[in-house]
């Protein structure tokens, strides 16, 4: 087995280890202090892109005995409405001694939670119950954040605990934010996207580049433009799937289809 050291503060190995084990990687969790690179509560802003952040996390696991790869991951939550959040996870792998190349696995899932509620002062139990309907309490947890000084009360599991946390943190003239706790060890539904990203990474780490034979060859978007059926102009519908090597930049294009597409997808016929 190849040892891959996963840098995490929040027990992510449960979601990541299985797909990688199937391709010969033994994931060892290395507990690191990743909060300095950004927190979901916003008390520490994330200063880099998700991939750059995950890469910095991976390097925190450097020096782990026997490890030949370092892993780091980063989730990005996009709230689109009261009770759904798009969770996009990236897991990066960096080979020890060859830090210039990053192999990236990606996965997404919609989470059935998404509470982010800014309030001032305290709130009635009815108010709390109405908001908490979007929090999936019981399976998910909440945290209460006081943004101006970064104080966080986490692990809020019930309405009574929520009321107590708001009472404790409320300060005249300052807002509080009540939000879903998205930390991986507190948010079971994040494990879906993490596992998908781990499967994508496992596929790459078991695929050799046809040109340089390094591991990490994999899908990298689409290319080409299928023609419009009525005017033959190129449309935005892609004709090829692209795979790329992160080591030598070798690109392979695989034809999806070059059939003409409906004029509804054409910028000329249907601007
Ligand atoms: Zn290559
Ligand atoms: Zn057209």
PDB file of C-alpha atoms and ligand atoms in Angstrom:
ATOM      1  CA  UNK A   1       0.000   0.000   0.000  1.00  0.00           C
ATOM      2  CA  UNK A   2       1.089   3.559  -0.746  1.00  0.00           C
ATOM      3  CA  UNK A   3       0.741   5.777   2.337  1.00  0.00           C
ATOM      4  CA  UNK A   4      -1.125   9.048   1.816  1.00  0.00           C
ATOM      5  CA  UNK A   5      -1.136  11.446   4.780  1.00  0.00           C
ATOM      6  CA  UNK A   6      -4.422  13.351   4.988  1.00  0.00           C
ATOM      7  CA  UNK A   7      -4.185  16.649   6.804  1.00  0.00           C
ATOM      8  CA  UNK A   8      -7.420  17.339   8.688  1.00  0.00           C
ATOM      9  CA  UNK A   9      -8.765  18.814  11.865  1.00  0.00           C
ATOM     10  CA  UNK A  10     -12.204  17.314  11.351  1.00  0.00           C
ATOM     11  CA  UNK A  11     -11.906  13.536  10.867  1.00  0.00           C
ATOM     12  CA  UNK A  12     -12.429  13.476   7.109  1.00  0.00           C
ATOM     13  CA  UNK A  13     -10.728  10.112   6.569  1.00  0.00           C
ATOM     14  CA  UNK A  14     -13.971   8.195   7.152  1.00  0.00           C
ATOM     15  CA  UNK A  15     -15.337   9.595   3.876  1.00  0.00           C
ATOM     16  CA  UNK A  16     -12.087   9.599   1.899  1.00  0.00           C
ATOM     17  CA  UNK A  17     -10.228   6.394   2.805  1.00  0.00           C
ATOM     18  CA  UNK A  18     -12.425   3.748   1.173  1.00  0.00           C
ATOM     19  CA  UNK A  19     -12.261   4.847  -2.506  1.00  0.00           C
ATOM     20  CA  UNK A  20      -8.500   5.410  -2.229  1.00  0.00           C
ATOM     21  CA  UNK A  21      -7.947   2.019  -0.549  1.00  0.00           C
ATOM     22  CA  UNK A  22      -9.450   0.375  -3.622  1.00  0.00           C
ATOM     23  CA  UNK A  23      -6.613   1.730  -5.764  1.00  0.00           C
ATOM     24  CA  UNK A  24      -3.843   0.882  -3.296  1.00  0.00           C
ATOM     25  CA  UNK A  25      -3.598   3.997  -1.136  1.00  0.00           C
ATOM     26  CA  UNK A  26      -3.696   3.751   2.640  1.00  0.00           C
ATOM     27  CA  UNK A  27      -5.017   7.059   4.001  1.00  0.00           C
ATOM     28  CA  UNK A  28      -3.539   8.033   7.363  1.00  0.00           C
ATOM     29  CA  UNK A  29      -5.153  10.944   9.147  1.00  0.00           C
ATOM     30  CA  UNK A  30      -2.747  13.590  10.421  1.00  0.00           C
ATOM     31  CA  UNK A  31      -4.412  16.040  12.787  1.00  0.00           C
ATOM     32  CA  UNK A  32      -3.362  19.546  11.808  1.00  0.00           C
ATOM     33  CA  UNK A  33      -4.506  23.052  12.711  1.00  0.00           C
ATOM     34  CA  UNK A  34      -6.281  24.037   9.509  1.00  0.00           C
ATOM     35  CA  UNK A  35      -8.437  26.832  10.958  1.00  0.00           C
ATOM     36  CA  UNK A  36      -5.776  29.433  10.168  1.00  0.00           C
ATOM     37  CA  UNK A  37      -6.605  28.875   6.465  1.00  0.00           C
ATOM     38  CA  UNK A  38     -10.263  29.847   6.891  1.00  0.00           C
ATOM     39  CA  UNK A  39     -13.371  28.743   8.784  1.00  0.00           C
ATOM     40  CA  UNK A  40     -17.008  28.272   7.761  1.00  0.00           C
ATOM     41  CA  UNK A  41     -18.122  30.637  10.499  1.00  0.00           C
ATOM     42  CA  UNK A  42     -16.266  33.426   8.706  1.00  0.00           C
ATOM     43  CA  UNK A  43     -14.316  34.313  11.863  1.00  0.00           C
ATOM     44  CA  UNK A  44     -11.174  33.447   9.873  1.00  0.00           C
ATOM     45  CA  UNK A  45     -11.695  34.433   6.212  1.00  0.00           C
ATOM     46  CA  UNK A  46     -10.341  32.125   3.508  1.00  0.00           C
ATOM     47  CA  UNK A  47      -7.691  34.114   1.639  1.00  0.00           C
ATOM     48  CA  UNK A  48      -6.914  31.657  -1.176  1.00  0.00           C
ATOM     49  CA  UNK A  49      -8.859  29.680  -3.770  1.00  0.00           C
ATOM     50  CA  UNK A  50     -10.290  26.317  -2.625  1.00  0.00           C
ATOM     51  CA  UNK A  51      -7.549  24.380  -4.462  1.00  0.00           C
ATOM     52  CA  UNK A  52      -4.753  26.600  -3.121  1.00  0.00           C
ATOM     53  CA  UNK A  53      -6.219  26.250   0.387  1.00  0.00           C
ATOM     54  CA  UNK A  54      -6.452  22.449   0.095  1.00  0.00           C
ATOM     55  CA  UNK A  55      -2.843  22.412  -1.159  1.00  0.00           C
ATOM     56  CA  UNK A  56      -1.648  24.428   1.841  1.00  0.00           C
ATOM     57  CA  UNK A  57      -3.517  22.002   4.106  1.00  0.00           C
ATOM     58  CA  UNK A  58      -1.813  19.037   2.386  1.00  0.00           C
ATOM     59  CA  UNK A  59       1.622  20.530   3.096  1.00  0.00           C
ATOM     60  CA  UNK A  60       0.739  20.700   6.812  1.00  0.00           C
ATOM     61  CA  UNK A  61       0.966  16.873   6.796  1.00  0.00           C
ATOM     62  CA  UNK A  62       4.535  16.954   5.414  1.00  0.00           C
ATOM     63  CA  UNK A  63       7.030  14.840   7.297  1.00  0.00           C
ATOM     64  CA  UNK A  64       4.590  12.094   8.228  1.00  0.00           C
ATOM     65  CA  UNK A  65       6.698   8.896   8.403  1.00  0.00           C
ATOM     66  CA  UNK A  66       6.362   6.674   5.343  1.00  0.00           C
ATOM     67  CA  UNK A  67       3.985   8.955   3.467  1.00  0.00           C
ATOM     68  CA  UNK A  68       4.671   9.335  -0.246  1.00  0.00           C
ATOM     69  CA  UNK A  69       1.622  11.490  -0.949  1.00  0.00           C
ATOM     70  CA  UNK A  70       0.073  14.364   1.031  1.00  0.00           C
ATOM     71  CA  UNK A  71      -3.665  15.062   0.905  1.00  0.00           C
ATOM     72  CA  UNK A  72      -5.686  18.138   1.824  1.00  0.00           C
ATOM     73  CA  UNK A  73      -9.305  19.007   1.175  1.00  0.00           C
ATOM     74  CA  UNK A  74     -11.518  22.060   1.134  1.00  0.00           C
ATOM     75  CA  UNK A  75     -15.285  22.475   0.927  1.00  0.00           C
ATOM     76  CA  UNK A  76     -17.136  25.454  -0.500  1.00  0.00           C
ATOM     77  CA  UNK A  77     -20.784  26.010   0.419  1.00  0.00           C
ATOM     78  CA  UNK A  78     -23.118  27.961  -1.834  1.00  0.00           C
ATOM     79  CA  UNK A  79     -26.449  28.622  -0.190  1.00  0.00           C
ATOM     80  CA  UNK A  80     -29.360  28.766  -2.594  1.00  0.00           C
ATOM     81  CA  UNK A  81     -32.387  29.170  -0.483  1.00  0.00           C
ATOM     82  CA  UNK A  82     -33.450  28.282   3.001  1.00  0.00           C
ATOM     83  CA  UNK A  83     -33.002  24.553   3.002  1.00  0.00           C
ATOM     84  CA  UNK A  84     -30.477  23.687   0.331  1.00  0.00           C
ATOM     85  CA  UNK A  85     -26.782  24.293  -0.033  1.00  0.00           C
ATOM     86  CA  UNK A  86     -24.478  23.206  -2.834  1.00  0.00           C
ATOM     87  CA  UNK A  87     -21.449  21.539  -1.303  1.00  0.00           C
ATOM     88  CA  UNK A  88     -18.444  21.499  -3.642  1.00  0.00           C
ATOM     89  CA  UNK A  89     -15.469  19.564  -2.314  1.00  0.00           C
ATOM     90  CA  UNK A  90     -11.916  19.383  -3.669  1.00  0.00           C
ATOM     91  CA  UNK A  91      -9.284  16.942  -2.459  1.00  0.00           C
ATOM     92  CA  UNK A  92      -5.747  17.591  -3.637  1.00  0.00           C
ATOM     93  CA  UNK A  93      -2.884  15.123  -3.677  1.00  0.00           C
ATOM     94  CA  UNK A  94       0.754  16.231  -3.766  1.00  0.00           C
ATOM     95  CA  UNK A  95       3.554  13.717  -4.193  1.00  0.00           C
ATOM     96  CA  UNK A  96       6.250  14.044  -1.526  1.00  0.00           C
ATOM     97  CA  UNK A  97       9.389  15.641  -2.973  1.00  0.00           C
ATOM     98  CA  UNK A  98       7.573  16.805  -6.138  1.00  0.00           C
ATOM     99  CA  UNK A  99       5.484  19.715  -4.856  1.00  0.00           C
ATOM    100  CA  UNK A 100       5.009  21.517  -8.162  1.00  0.00           C
ATOM    101  CA  UNK A 101       2.178  19.255  -9.344  1.00  0.00           C
ATOM    102  CA  UNK A 102      -1.279  18.910  -7.810  1.00  0.00           C
ATOM    103  CA  UNK A 103      -3.733  16.119  -8.644  1.00  0.00           C
ATOM    104  CA  UNK A 104      -7.264  17.292  -7.868  1.00  0.00           C
ATOM    105  CA  UNK A 105     -10.412  15.241  -7.191  1.00  0.00           C
ATOM    106  CA  UNK A 106     -13.760  17.017  -7.229  1.00  0.00           C
ATOM    107  CA  UNK A 107     -17.239  16.177  -5.976  1.00  0.00           C
ATOM    108  CA  UNK A 108     -20.509  18.004  -5.410  1.00  0.00           C
ATOM    109  CA  UNK A 109     -23.756  17.311  -3.611  1.00  0.00           C
ATOM    110  CA  UNK A 110     -26.795  19.266  -2.483  1.00  0.00           C
ATOM    111  CA  UNK A 111     -27.117  19.355   1.300  1.00  0.00           C
ATOM    112  CA  UNK A 112     -30.629  19.467   2.815  1.00  0.00           C
ATOM    113  CA  UNK A 113     -29.647  22.322   5.136  1.00  0.00           C
ATOM    114  CA  UNK A 114     -28.633  25.910   4.769  1.00  0.00           C
ATOM    115  CA  UNK A 115     -29.591  28.096   7.674  1.00  0.00           C
ATOM    116  CA  UNK A 116     -27.811  31.428   7.770  1.00  0.00           C
ATOM    117  CA  UNK A 117     -29.786  33.880   9.871  1.00  0.00           C
ATOM    118  CA  UNK A 118     -28.571  37.259  11.065  1.00  0.00           C
ATOM    119  CA  UNK A 119     -30.367  38.645  14.082  1.00  0.00           C
ATOM    120  CA  UNK A 120     -29.972  41.333  16.706  1.00  0.00           C
ATOM    121  CA  UNK A 121     -31.046  40.866  20.313  1.00  0.00           C
ATOM    122  CA  UNK A 122     -32.938  37.758  21.330  1.00  0.00           C
ATOM    123  CA  UNK A 123     -35.734  35.902  19.551  1.00  0.00           C
ATOM    124  CA  UNK A 124     -38.952  34.198  20.614  1.00  0.00           C
ATOM    125  CA  UNK A 125     -39.221  30.404  20.679  1.00  0.00           C
ATOM    126  CA  UNK A 126     -41.716  30.633  17.792  1.00  0.00           C
ATOM    127  CA  UNK A 127     -39.167  32.579  15.734  1.00  0.00           C
ATOM    128  CA  UNK A 128     -36.488  30.011  16.510  1.00  0.00           C
ATOM    129  CA  UNK A 129     -38.764  27.100  15.615  1.00  0.00           C
ATOM    130  CA  UNK A 130     -39.661  28.729  12.291  1.00  0.00           C
ATOM    131  CA  UNK A 131     -35.987  29.259  11.365  1.00  0.00           C
ATOM    132  CA  UNK A 132     -34.862  25.879  12.655  1.00  0.00           C
ATOM    133  CA  UNK A 133     -37.222  24.195  10.210  1.00  0.00           C
ATOM    134  CA  UNK A 134     -34.396  24.720   7.686  1.00  0.00           C
ATOM    135  CA  UNK A 135     -31.695  23.326   9.942  1.00  0.00           C
ATOM    136  CA  UNK A 136     -32.484  19.578  10.021  1.00  0.00           C
ATOM    137  CA  UNK A 137     -31.759  19.553  13.773  1.00  0.00           C
ATOM    138  CA  UNK A 138     -31.161  16.081  15.100  1.00  0.00           C
ATOM    139  CA  UNK A 139     -28.987  15.154  12.132  1.00  0.00           C
ATOM    140  CA  UNK A 140     -27.191  18.480  11.766  1.00  0.00           C
ATOM    141  CA  UNK A 141     -25.963  21.030  14.289  1.00  0.00           C
ATOM    142  CA  UNK A 142     -26.018  24.808  14.434  1.00  0.00           C
ATOM    143  CA  UNK A 143     -23.512  27.333  15.612  1.00  0.00           C
ATOM    144  CA  UNK A 144     -24.087  30.879  16.763  1.00  0.00           C
ATOM    145  CA  UNK A 145     -21.451  33.381  15.691  1.00  0.00           C
ATOM    146  CA  UNK A 146     -20.842  36.890  16.992  1.00  0.00           C
ATOM    147  CA  UNK A 147     -19.049  38.379  13.962  1.00  0.00           C
ATOM    148  CA  UNK A 148     -17.608  41.551  15.521  1.00  0.00           C
ATOM    149  CA  UNK A 149     -15.382  39.686  17.987  1.00  0.00           C
ATOM    150  CA  UNK A 150     -15.371  36.194  16.461  1.00  0.00           C
ATOM    151  CA  UNK A 151     -16.932  34.423  19.450  1.00  0.00           C
ATOM    152  CA  UNK A 152     -18.603  31.155  18.369  1.00  0.00           C
ATOM    153  CA  UNK A 153     -20.936  28.882  20.314  1.00  0.00           C
ATOM    154  CA  UNK A 154     -20.993  25.571  18.455  1.00  0.00           C
ATOM    155  CA  UNK A 155     -22.596  22.132  18.855  1.00  0.00           C
ATOM    156  CA  UNK A 156     -26.116  23.540  19.200  1.00  0.00           C
ATOM    157  CA  UNK A 157     -28.404  20.529  18.807  1.00  0.00           C
ATOM    158  CA  UNK A 158     -31.849  21.622  20.056  1.00  0.00           C
ATOM    159  CA  UNK A 159     -34.107  24.684  20.127  1.00  0.00           C
ATOM    160  CA  UNK A 160     -33.530  25.068  23.873  1.00  0.00           C
ATOM    161  CA  UNK A 161     -29.767  25.049  23.343  1.00  0.00           C
ATOM    162  CA  UNK A 162     -30.189  27.571  20.517  1.00  0.00           C
ATOM    163  CA  UNK A 163     -32.174  29.927  22.762  1.00  0.00           C
ATOM    164  CA  UNK A 164     -29.517  29.603  25.489  1.00  0.00           C
ATOM    165  CA  UNK A 165     -26.653  30.222  23.030  1.00  0.00           C
ATOM    166  CA  UNK A 166     -28.357  33.356  21.656  1.00  0.00           C
ATOM    167  CA  UNK A 167     -28.965  34.643  25.204  1.00  0.00           C
ATOM    168  CA  UNK A 168     -25.337  34.005  26.087  1.00  0.00           C
ATOM    169  CA  UNK A 169     -23.855  35.766  23.054  1.00  0.00           C
ATOM    170  CA  UNK A 170     -26.352  38.632  22.535  1.00  0.00           C
ATOM    171  CA  UNK A 171     -24.770  42.073  23.010  1.00  0.00           C
ATOM    172  CA  UNK A 172     -26.470  45.438  22.575  1.00  0.00           C
ATOM    173  CA  UNK A 173     -25.630  46.965  19.194  1.00  0.00           C
ATOM    174  CA  UNK A 174     -24.150  43.800  17.699  1.00  0.00           C
ATOM    175  CA  UNK A 175     -25.555  41.168  15.329  1.00  0.00           C
ATOM    176  CA  UNK A 176     -25.425  37.407  15.744  1.00  0.00           C
ATOM    177  CA  UNK A 177     -25.457  34.843  12.932  1.00  0.00           C
ATOM    178  CA  UNK A 178     -27.120  31.473  13.440  1.00  0.00           C
ATOM    179  CA  UNK A 179     -25.865  29.003  10.865  1.00  0.00           C
ATOM    180  CA  UNK A 180     -25.539  25.345   9.996  1.00  0.00           C
ATOM    181  CA  UNK A 181     -22.300  23.855  11.297  1.00  0.00           C
ATOM    182  CA  UNK A 182     -20.545  22.703   8.123  1.00  0.00           C
ATOM    183  CA  UNK A 183     -17.404  21.257   9.732  1.00  0.00           C
ATOM    184  CA  UNK A 184     -16.956  17.773   8.277  1.00  0.00           C
ATOM    185  CA  UNK A 185     -17.126  15.903  11.598  1.00  0.00           C
ATOM    186  CA  UNK A 186     -20.342  17.742  12.489  1.00  0.00           C
ATOM    187  CA  UNK A 187     -22.039  17.609   9.093  1.00  0.00           C
ATOM    188  CA  UNK A 188     -22.750  14.033   8.018  1.00  0.00           C
ATOM    189  CA  UNK A 189     -24.270  15.043   4.681  1.00  0.00           C
ATOM    190  CA  UNK A 190     -20.925  16.573   3.569  1.00  0.00           C
ATOM    191  CA  UNK A 191     -19.548  13.057   3.420  1.00  0.00           C
ATOM    192  CA  UNK A 192     -21.492  12.437   0.184  1.00  0.00           C
ATOM    193  CA  UNK A 193     -19.554  15.077  -1.776  1.00  0.00           C
ATOM    194  CA  UNK A 194     -16.289  14.173  -0.004  1.00  0.00           C
ATOM    195  CA  UNK A 195     -16.688  10.528  -1.034  1.00  0.00           C
ATOM    196  CA  UNK A 196     -17.468  11.578  -4.626  1.00  0.00           C
ATOM    197  CA  UNK A 197     -14.342  13.754  -4.681  1.00  0.00           C
ATOM    198  CA  UNK A 198     -12.330  10.840  -3.235  1.00  0.00           C
ATOM    199  CA  UNK A 199     -13.640   8.541  -6.004  1.00  0.00           C
ATOM    200  CA  UNK A 200     -12.628  11.093  -8.632  1.00  0.00           C
ATOM    201  CA  UNK A 201      -9.185  11.422  -7.036  1.00  0.00           C
ATOM    202  CA  UNK A 202      -8.812   7.625  -6.769  1.00  0.00           C
ATOM    203  CA  UNK A 203      -9.598   7.296 -10.470  1.00  0.00           C
ATOM    204  CA  UNK A 204      -6.912   9.854 -11.348  1.00  0.00           C
ATOM    205  CA  UNK A 205      -4.334   8.356  -8.980  1.00  0.00           C
ATOM    206  CA  UNK A 206      -4.786   5.004 -10.684  1.00  0.00           C
ATOM    207  CA  UNK A 207      -4.647   6.330 -14.257  1.00  0.00           C
ATOM    208  CA  UNK A 208      -1.304   6.831 -15.973  1.00  0.00           C
ATOM    209  CA  UNK A 209      -0.703   9.513 -18.562  1.00  0.00           C
ATOM    210  CA  UNK A 210      -0.361   7.924 -22.021  1.00  0.00           C
ATOM    211  CA  UNK A 211       2.516  10.294 -22.762  1.00  0.00           C
ATOM    212  CA  UNK A 212       4.709  10.495 -19.608  1.00  0.00           C
ATOM    213  CA  UNK A 213       3.277   7.528 -17.603  1.00  0.00           C
ATOM    214  CA  UNK A 214       2.864   9.545 -14.391  1.00  0.00           C
ATOM    215  CA  UNK A 215      -0.231   9.003 -12.222  1.00  0.00           C
ATOM    216  CA  UNK A 216      -2.980  11.605 -12.181  1.00  0.00           C
ATOM    217  CA  UNK A 217      -4.331  11.665 -15.740  1.00  0.00           C
ATOM    218  CA  UNK A 218      -8.002  12.616 -15.778  1.00  0.00           C
ATOM    219  CA  UNK A 219     -10.941  14.638 -17.046  1.00  0.00           C
ATOM    220  CA  UNK A 220     -10.452  18.342 -17.393  1.00  0.00           C
ATOM    221  CA  UNK A 221     -13.610  19.804 -18.851  1.00  0.00           C
ATOM    222  CA  UNK A 222     -14.873  19.882 -22.411  1.00  0.00           C
ATOM    223  CA  UNK A 223     -13.912  21.469 -25.712  1.00  0.00           C
ATOM    224  CA  UNK A 224     -15.180  22.083 -29.210  1.00  0.00           C
ATOM    225  CA  UNK A 225     -18.497  23.438 -30.430  1.00  0.00           C
ATOM    226  CA  UNK A 226     -21.262  21.433 -32.052  1.00  0.00           C
ATOM    227  CA  UNK A 227     -22.873  23.229 -35.021  1.00  0.00           C
ATOM    228  CA  UNK A 228     -26.370  24.697 -35.121  1.00  0.00           C
ATOM    229  CA  UNK A 229     -28.844  22.582 -37.104  1.00  0.00           C
ATOM    230  CA  UNK A 230     -30.359  25.552 -38.844  1.00  0.00           C
ATOM    231  CA  UNK A 231     -27.446  27.972 -39.534  1.00  0.00           C
ATOM    232  CA  UNK A 232     -24.388  25.719 -38.958  1.00  0.00           C
ATOM    233  CA  UNK A 233     -22.678  28.305 -36.735  1.00  0.00           C
ATOM    234  CA  UNK A 234     -20.746  26.893 -33.750  1.00  0.00           C
ATOM    235  CA  UNK A 235     -22.857  26.711 -30.562  1.00  0.00           C
ATOM    236  CA  UNK A 236     -21.879  26.520 -26.899  1.00  0.00           C
ATOM    237  CA  UNK A 237     -22.648  22.782 -26.773  1.00  0.00           C
ATOM    238  CA  UNK A 238     -19.284  20.960 -26.525  1.00  0.00           C
ATOM    239  CA  UNK A 239     -18.236  18.239 -28.946  1.00  0.00           C
ATOM    240  CA  UNK A 240     -15.336  16.700 -26.997  1.00  0.00           C
ATOM    241  CA  UNK A 241     -14.410  15.607 -23.516  1.00  0.00           C
ATOM    242  CA  UNK A 242     -10.877  16.615 -22.534  1.00  0.00           C
ATOM    243  CA  UNK A 243      -8.455  14.695 -20.332  1.00  0.00           C
ATOM    244  CA  UNK A 244      -5.206  16.287 -19.185  1.00  0.00           C
ATOM    245  CA  UNK A 245      -2.002  15.234 -17.457  1.00  0.00           C
ATOM    246  CA  UNK A 246      -1.014  17.515 -14.559  1.00  0.00           C
ATOM    247  CA  UNK A 247       2.683  16.574 -15.035  1.00  0.00           C
ATOM    248  CA  UNK A 248       3.382  17.077 -18.738  1.00  0.00           C
ATOM    249  CA  UNK A 249       0.162  18.832 -19.849  1.00  0.00           C
ATOM    250  CA  UNK A 250      -0.544  16.116 -22.423  1.00  0.00           C
ATOM    251  CA  UNK A 251      -4.152  16.518 -23.604  1.00  0.00           C
ATOM    252  CA  UNK A 252      -6.395  13.811 -25.019  1.00  0.00           C
ATOM    253  CA  UNK A 253      -9.717  14.685 -26.636  1.00  0.00           C
ATOM    254  CA  UNK A 254     -12.514  12.165 -26.830  1.00  0.00           C
ATOM    255  CA  UNK A 255     -15.414  12.827 -29.197  1.00  0.00           C
ATOM    256  CA  UNK A 256     -18.768  13.112 -27.423  1.00  0.00           C
ATOM    257  CA  UNK A 257     -20.739  13.994 -30.566  1.00  0.00           C
ATOM    258  CA  UNK A 258     -20.357  16.347 -33.510  1.00  0.00           C
ATOM    259  CA  UNK A 259     -24.009  16.145 -34.517  1.00  0.00           C
ATOM    260  CA  UNK A 260     -25.807  19.437 -35.126  1.00  0.00           C
ATOM    261  CA  UNK A 261     -27.846  20.731 -32.188  1.00  0.00           C
ATOM    262  CA  UNK A 262     -31.221  22.445 -31.960  1.00  0.00           C
ATOM    263  CA  UNK A 263     -31.240  26.138 -32.909  1.00  0.00           C
ATOM    264  CA  UNK A 264     -32.485  26.904 -29.366  1.00  0.00           C
ATOM    265  CA  UNK A 265     -28.841  26.487 -28.255  1.00  0.00           C
ATOM    266  CA  UNK A 266     -27.532  28.804 -31.001  1.00  0.00           C
ATOM    267  CA  UNK A 267     -26.449  32.366 -30.173  1.00  0.00           C
ATOM    268  CA  UNK A 268     -27.295  33.516 -33.726  1.00  0.00           C
ATOM    269  CA  UNK A 269     -30.702  31.865 -34.185  1.00  0.00           C
ATOM    270  CA  UNK A 270     -31.787  32.320 -30.573  1.00  0.00           C
ATOM    271  CA  UNK A 271     -29.825  35.252 -29.128  1.00  0.00           C
TER     272      UNK A 271
HETATM  273 ZN1  LIG B   1       1.940  13.244 -18.700  1.00  0.00          ZN
HETATM  274 ZN1  LIG B   2     -28.091  28.915 -35.604  1.00  0.00          ZN
END
